[in-house]
CSV table of C-alpha atoms and ligand atoms in Angstrom, one decimal:
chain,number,residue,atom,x,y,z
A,1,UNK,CA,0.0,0.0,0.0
A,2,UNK,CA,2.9,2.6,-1.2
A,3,UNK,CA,-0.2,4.8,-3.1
A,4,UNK,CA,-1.7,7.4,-0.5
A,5,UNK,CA,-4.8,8.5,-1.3
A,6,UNK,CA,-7.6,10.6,0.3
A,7,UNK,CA,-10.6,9.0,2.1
A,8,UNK,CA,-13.6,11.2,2.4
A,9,UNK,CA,-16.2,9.6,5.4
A,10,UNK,CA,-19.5,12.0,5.5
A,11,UNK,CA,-22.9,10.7,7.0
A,12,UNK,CA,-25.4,11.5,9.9
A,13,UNK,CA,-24.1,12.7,13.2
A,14,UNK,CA,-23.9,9.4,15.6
A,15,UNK,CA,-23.6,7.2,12.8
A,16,UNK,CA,-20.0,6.3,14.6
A,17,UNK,CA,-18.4,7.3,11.3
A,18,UNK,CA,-15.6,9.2,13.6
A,19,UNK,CA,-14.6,6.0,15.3
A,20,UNK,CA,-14.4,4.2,12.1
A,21,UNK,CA,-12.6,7.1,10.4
A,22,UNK,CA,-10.0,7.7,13.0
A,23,UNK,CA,-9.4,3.7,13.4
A,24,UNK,CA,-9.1,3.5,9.7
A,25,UNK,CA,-6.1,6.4,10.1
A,26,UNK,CA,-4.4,4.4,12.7
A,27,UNK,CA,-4.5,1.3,10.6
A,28,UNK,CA,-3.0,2.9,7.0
A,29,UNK,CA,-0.7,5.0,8.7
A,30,UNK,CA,-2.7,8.1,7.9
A,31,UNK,CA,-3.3,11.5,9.1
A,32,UNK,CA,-7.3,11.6,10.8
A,33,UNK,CA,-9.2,15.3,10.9
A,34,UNK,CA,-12.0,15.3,12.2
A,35,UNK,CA,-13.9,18.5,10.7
A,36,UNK,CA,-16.8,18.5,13.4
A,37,UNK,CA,-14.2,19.7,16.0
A,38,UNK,CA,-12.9,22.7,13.5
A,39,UNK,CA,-16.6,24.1,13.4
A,40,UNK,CA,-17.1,23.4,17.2
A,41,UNK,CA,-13.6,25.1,18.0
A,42,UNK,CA,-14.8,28.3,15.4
A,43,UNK,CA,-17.8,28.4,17.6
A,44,UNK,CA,-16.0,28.2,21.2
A,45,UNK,CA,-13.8,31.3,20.2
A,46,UNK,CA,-17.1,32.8,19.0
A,47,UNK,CA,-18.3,31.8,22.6
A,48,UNK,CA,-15.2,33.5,24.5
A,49,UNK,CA,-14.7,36.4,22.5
A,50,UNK,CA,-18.6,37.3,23.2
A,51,UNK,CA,-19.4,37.4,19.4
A,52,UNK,CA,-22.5,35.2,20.2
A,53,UNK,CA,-25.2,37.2,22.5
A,54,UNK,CA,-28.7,37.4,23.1
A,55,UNK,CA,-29.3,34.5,21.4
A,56,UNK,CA,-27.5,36.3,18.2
A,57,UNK,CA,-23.8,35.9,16.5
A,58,UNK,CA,-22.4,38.9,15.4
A,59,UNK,CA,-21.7,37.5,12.0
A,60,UNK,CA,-19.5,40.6,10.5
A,61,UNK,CA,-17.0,40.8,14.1
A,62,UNK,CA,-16.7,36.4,13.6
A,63,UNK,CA,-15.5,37.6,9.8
A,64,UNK,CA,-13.4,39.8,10.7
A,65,UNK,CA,-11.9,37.5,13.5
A,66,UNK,CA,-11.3,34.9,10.6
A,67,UNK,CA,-7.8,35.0,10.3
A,68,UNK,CA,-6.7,34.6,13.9
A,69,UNK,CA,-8.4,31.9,14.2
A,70,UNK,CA,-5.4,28.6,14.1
A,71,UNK,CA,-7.4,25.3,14.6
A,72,UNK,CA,-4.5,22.4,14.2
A,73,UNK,CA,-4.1,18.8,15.6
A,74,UNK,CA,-1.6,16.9,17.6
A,75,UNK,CA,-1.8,13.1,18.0
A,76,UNK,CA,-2.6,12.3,21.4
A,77,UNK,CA,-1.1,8.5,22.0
A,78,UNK,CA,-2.9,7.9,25.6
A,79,UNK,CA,-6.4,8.3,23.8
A,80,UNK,CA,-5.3,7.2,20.2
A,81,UNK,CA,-6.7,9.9,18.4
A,82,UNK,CA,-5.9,13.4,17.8
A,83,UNK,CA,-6.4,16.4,19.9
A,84,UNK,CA,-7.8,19.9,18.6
A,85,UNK,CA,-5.8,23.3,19.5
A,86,UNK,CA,-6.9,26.4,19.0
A,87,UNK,CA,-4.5,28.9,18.6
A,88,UNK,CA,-1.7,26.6,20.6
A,89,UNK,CA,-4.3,25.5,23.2
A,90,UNK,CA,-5.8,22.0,24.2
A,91,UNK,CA,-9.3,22.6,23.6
A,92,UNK,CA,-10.8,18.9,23.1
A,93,UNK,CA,-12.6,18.5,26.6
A,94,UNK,CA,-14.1,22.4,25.9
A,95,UNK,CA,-15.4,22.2,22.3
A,96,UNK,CA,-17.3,18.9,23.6
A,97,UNK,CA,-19.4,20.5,26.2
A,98,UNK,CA,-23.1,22.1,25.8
A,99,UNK,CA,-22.7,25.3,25.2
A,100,UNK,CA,-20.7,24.4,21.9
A,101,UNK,CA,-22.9,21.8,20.9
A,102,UNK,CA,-25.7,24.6,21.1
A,103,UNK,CA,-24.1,26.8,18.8
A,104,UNK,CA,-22.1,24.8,16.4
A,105,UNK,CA,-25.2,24.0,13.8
A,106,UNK,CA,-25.5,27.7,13.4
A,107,UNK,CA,-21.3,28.6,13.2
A,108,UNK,CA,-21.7,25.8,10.7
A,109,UNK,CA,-24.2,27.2,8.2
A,110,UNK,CA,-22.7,30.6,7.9
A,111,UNK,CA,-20.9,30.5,4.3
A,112,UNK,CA,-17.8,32.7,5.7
A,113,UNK,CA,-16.9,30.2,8.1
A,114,UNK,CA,-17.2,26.5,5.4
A,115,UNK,CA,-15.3,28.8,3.0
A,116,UNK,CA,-12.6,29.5,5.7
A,117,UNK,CA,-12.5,25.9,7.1
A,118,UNK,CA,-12.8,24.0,3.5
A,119,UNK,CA,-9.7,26.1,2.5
A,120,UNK,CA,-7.8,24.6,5.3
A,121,UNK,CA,-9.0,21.4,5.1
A,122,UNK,CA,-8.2,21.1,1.6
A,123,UNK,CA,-4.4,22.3,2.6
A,124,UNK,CA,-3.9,19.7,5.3
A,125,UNK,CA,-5.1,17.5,2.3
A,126,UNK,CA,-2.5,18.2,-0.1
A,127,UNK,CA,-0.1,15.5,0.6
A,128,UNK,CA,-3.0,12.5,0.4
A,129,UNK,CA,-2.7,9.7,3.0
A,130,UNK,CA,-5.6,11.7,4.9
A,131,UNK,CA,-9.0,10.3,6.1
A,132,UNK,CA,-11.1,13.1,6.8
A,133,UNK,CA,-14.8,13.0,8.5
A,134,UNK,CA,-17.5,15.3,8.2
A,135,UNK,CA,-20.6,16.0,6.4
A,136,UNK,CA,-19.3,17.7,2.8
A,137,UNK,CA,-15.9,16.1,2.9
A,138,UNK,CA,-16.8,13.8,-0.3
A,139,UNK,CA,-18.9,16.6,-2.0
A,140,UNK,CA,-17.1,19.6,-1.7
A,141,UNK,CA,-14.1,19.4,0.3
A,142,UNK,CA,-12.6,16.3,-1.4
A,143,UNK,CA,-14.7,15.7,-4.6
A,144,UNK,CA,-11.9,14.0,-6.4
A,145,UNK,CA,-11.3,11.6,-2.9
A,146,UNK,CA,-10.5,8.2,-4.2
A,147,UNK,CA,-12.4,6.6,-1.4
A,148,UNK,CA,-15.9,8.2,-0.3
A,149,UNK,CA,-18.2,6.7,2.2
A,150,UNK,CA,-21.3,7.5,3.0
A,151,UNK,CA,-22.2,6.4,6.9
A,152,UNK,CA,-25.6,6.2,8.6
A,153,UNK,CA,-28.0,4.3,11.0
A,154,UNK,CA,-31.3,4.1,11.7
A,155,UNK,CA,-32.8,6.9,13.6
A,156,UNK,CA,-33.5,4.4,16.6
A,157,UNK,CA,-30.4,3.2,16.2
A,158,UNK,CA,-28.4,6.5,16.5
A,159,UNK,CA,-30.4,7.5,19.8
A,160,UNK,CA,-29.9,4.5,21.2
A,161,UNK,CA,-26.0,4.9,20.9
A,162,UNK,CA,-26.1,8.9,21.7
A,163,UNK,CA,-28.5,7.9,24.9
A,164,UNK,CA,-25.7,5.0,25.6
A,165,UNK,CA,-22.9,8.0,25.4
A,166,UNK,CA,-24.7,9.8,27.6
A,167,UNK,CA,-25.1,7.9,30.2
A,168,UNK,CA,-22.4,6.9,30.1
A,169,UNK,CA,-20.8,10.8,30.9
A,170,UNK,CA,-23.5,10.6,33.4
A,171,UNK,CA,-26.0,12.8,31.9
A,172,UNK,CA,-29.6,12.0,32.3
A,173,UNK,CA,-32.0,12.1,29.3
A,174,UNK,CA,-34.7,10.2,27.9
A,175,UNK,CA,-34.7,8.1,25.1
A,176,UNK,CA,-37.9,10.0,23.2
A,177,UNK,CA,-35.7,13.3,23.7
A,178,UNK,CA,-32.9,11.7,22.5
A,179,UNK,CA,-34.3,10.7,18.7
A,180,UNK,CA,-36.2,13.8,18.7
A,181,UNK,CA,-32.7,15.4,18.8
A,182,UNK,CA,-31.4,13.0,16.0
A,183,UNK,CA,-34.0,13.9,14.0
A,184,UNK,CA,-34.1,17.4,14.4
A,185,UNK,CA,-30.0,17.6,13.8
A,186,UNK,CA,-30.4,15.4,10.3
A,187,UNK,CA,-33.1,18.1,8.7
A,188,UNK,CA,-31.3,21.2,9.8
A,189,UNK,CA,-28.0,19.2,8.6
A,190,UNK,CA,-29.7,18.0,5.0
A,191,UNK,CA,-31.6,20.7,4.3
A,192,UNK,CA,-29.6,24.1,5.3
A,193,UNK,CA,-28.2,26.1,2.0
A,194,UNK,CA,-24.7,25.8,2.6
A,195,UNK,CA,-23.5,23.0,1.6
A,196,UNK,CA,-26.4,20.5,2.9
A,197,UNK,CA,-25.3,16.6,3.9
A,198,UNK,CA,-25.9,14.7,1.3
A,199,UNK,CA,-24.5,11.7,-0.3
A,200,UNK,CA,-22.1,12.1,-3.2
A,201,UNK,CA,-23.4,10.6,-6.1
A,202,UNK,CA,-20.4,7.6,-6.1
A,203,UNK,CA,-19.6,7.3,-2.2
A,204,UNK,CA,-20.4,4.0,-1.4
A,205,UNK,CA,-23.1,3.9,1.4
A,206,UNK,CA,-22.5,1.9,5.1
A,207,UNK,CA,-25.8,1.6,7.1
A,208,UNK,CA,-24.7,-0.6,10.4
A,209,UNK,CA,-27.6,0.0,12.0
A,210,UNK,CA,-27.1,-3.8,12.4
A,211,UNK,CA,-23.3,-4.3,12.4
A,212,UNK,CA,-21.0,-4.3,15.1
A,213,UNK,CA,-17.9,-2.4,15.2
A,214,UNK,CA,-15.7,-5.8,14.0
A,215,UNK,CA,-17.9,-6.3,11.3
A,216,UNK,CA,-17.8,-2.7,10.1
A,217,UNK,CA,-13.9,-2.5,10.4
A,218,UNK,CA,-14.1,-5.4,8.2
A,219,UNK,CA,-16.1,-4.0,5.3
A,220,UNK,CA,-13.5,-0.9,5.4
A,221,UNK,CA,-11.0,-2.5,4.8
A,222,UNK,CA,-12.2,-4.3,2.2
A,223,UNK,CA,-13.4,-1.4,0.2
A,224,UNK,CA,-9.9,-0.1,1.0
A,225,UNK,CA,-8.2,-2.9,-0.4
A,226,UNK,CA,-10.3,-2.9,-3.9
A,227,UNK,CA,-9.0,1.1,-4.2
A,228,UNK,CA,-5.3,0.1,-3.7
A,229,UNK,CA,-5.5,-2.8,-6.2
A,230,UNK,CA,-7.3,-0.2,-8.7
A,231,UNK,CA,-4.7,2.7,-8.4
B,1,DC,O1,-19.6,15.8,13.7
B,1,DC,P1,-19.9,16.8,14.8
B,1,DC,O2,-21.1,16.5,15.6
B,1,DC,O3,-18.7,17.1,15.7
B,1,DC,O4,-20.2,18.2,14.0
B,1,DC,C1,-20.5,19.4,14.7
B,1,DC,C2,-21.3,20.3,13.8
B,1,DC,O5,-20.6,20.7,12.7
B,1,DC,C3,-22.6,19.6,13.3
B,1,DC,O6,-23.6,20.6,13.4
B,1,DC,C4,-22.4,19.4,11.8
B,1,DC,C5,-21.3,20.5,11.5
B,1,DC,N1,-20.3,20.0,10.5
B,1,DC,C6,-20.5,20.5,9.2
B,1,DC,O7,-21.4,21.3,8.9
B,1,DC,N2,-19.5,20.1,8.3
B,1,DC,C7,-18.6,19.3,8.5
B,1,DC,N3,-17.7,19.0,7.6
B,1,DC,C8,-18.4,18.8,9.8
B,1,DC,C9,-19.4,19.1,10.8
């Protein structure tokens, strides 16, 4: 496997296709971004520079704050997986708390900030040997990826495995409130203008609603394999 190439993973939000994707990395040697965290750390420096108030972001002052924004990654060996910095500080236990997650749909759908973070993403790209996550990776970010998968799960499914997460953090919730939220975060991610989630028209789809994580591992590596012997 001397041939790197660029693996684009989209799908719907707890479809587990970050687990896969960052296991995959670790396996092939590659580099793993995980674009979710660059939108949730654009949103936590919205957060602590008080560009979101009232219920409101102050879209023009977030423009113009652009350009000292530094999101980058450093490999992490105790947890396997890579750690986001914002300008040169940890900030992978902040941009995983509520008050990001509140905010990060919006940061998300604001055309300033994909056109900022695709830019980068398609720099730290440049070299191949990259598996990248997200929603648009195999659409816009990456249309030319040799490898593009398309990840999802049942509704049912997904809450089940978000209400499992939770728990597990020991956060109450329902299960009810739980897929309400699934659903609710698949329409506003399928059907906002920018750049909606959808599945490119040749990324091969993965629903393991009813696979478990061995089995899943196997099929990627699979559809890996068939790639390498084409190039
Ligand atoms: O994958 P995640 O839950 O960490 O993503 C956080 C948010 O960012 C979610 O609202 C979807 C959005 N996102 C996006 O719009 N484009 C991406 N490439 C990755 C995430």
């Amino acid at each position: 496997m001397d041939k790197k190439i660029i693996i684009a993973i989209d799908g719907h939000s707890s479809s587990g296709k970050s687990t896969m994707a960052k296991d995959l990395a670790r396996e092939l040697g590659y580099v793993y971004i995980d674009t979710g965290a660059m939108y949730r750390a654009v949103t936590l420096y919205a957060l602590r520079h008080g560009f979101i108030k009232d219920g409101k972001i102050d879209e023009p002052a977030l423009e113009a704050a652009l350009p000292d924004i530094h999101i980058t990654f450093q490999f992490n060996a105790e947890t396997g997986r890579p750690d986001t910095y914002l300008n040169g500080e940890k900030v992978e236990r902040e941009i995983r708390g509520m008050e990001v997650a509140d905010w990060v749909s919006p940061i998300a759908a604001l055309g300033f900030v994909r056109r900022a973070l695709v830019g980068m993403q398609q720099e730290m790209g440049k070299e191949k040997g990259i598996v990248m996550d997200g929603r648009d990776i195999g659409t816009v970010v990456f249309p030319q990826a040799e490898l593009k998968l398309f990840v999802t799960a049942s509704p049912e499914v997904r809450a089940q495995r978000r209400l499992d997460e939770l728990q597990a953090k020991g956060e109450t919730a329902s299960y009810d409130e739980v897929l309400e939220n699934v659903k609710k975060r698949d329409y506003i991610d399928s059907t906002r203008a920018e750049s909606p989630l959808r599945k490119a028209d040749d990324a091969i789809v993965l629903d393991n609603s009813h696979m478990t994580i061995e089995e899943q591992k196997a099929w990627l590596r699979h559809q890996v394999q068939l790639i390498m012997n084409n190039e």
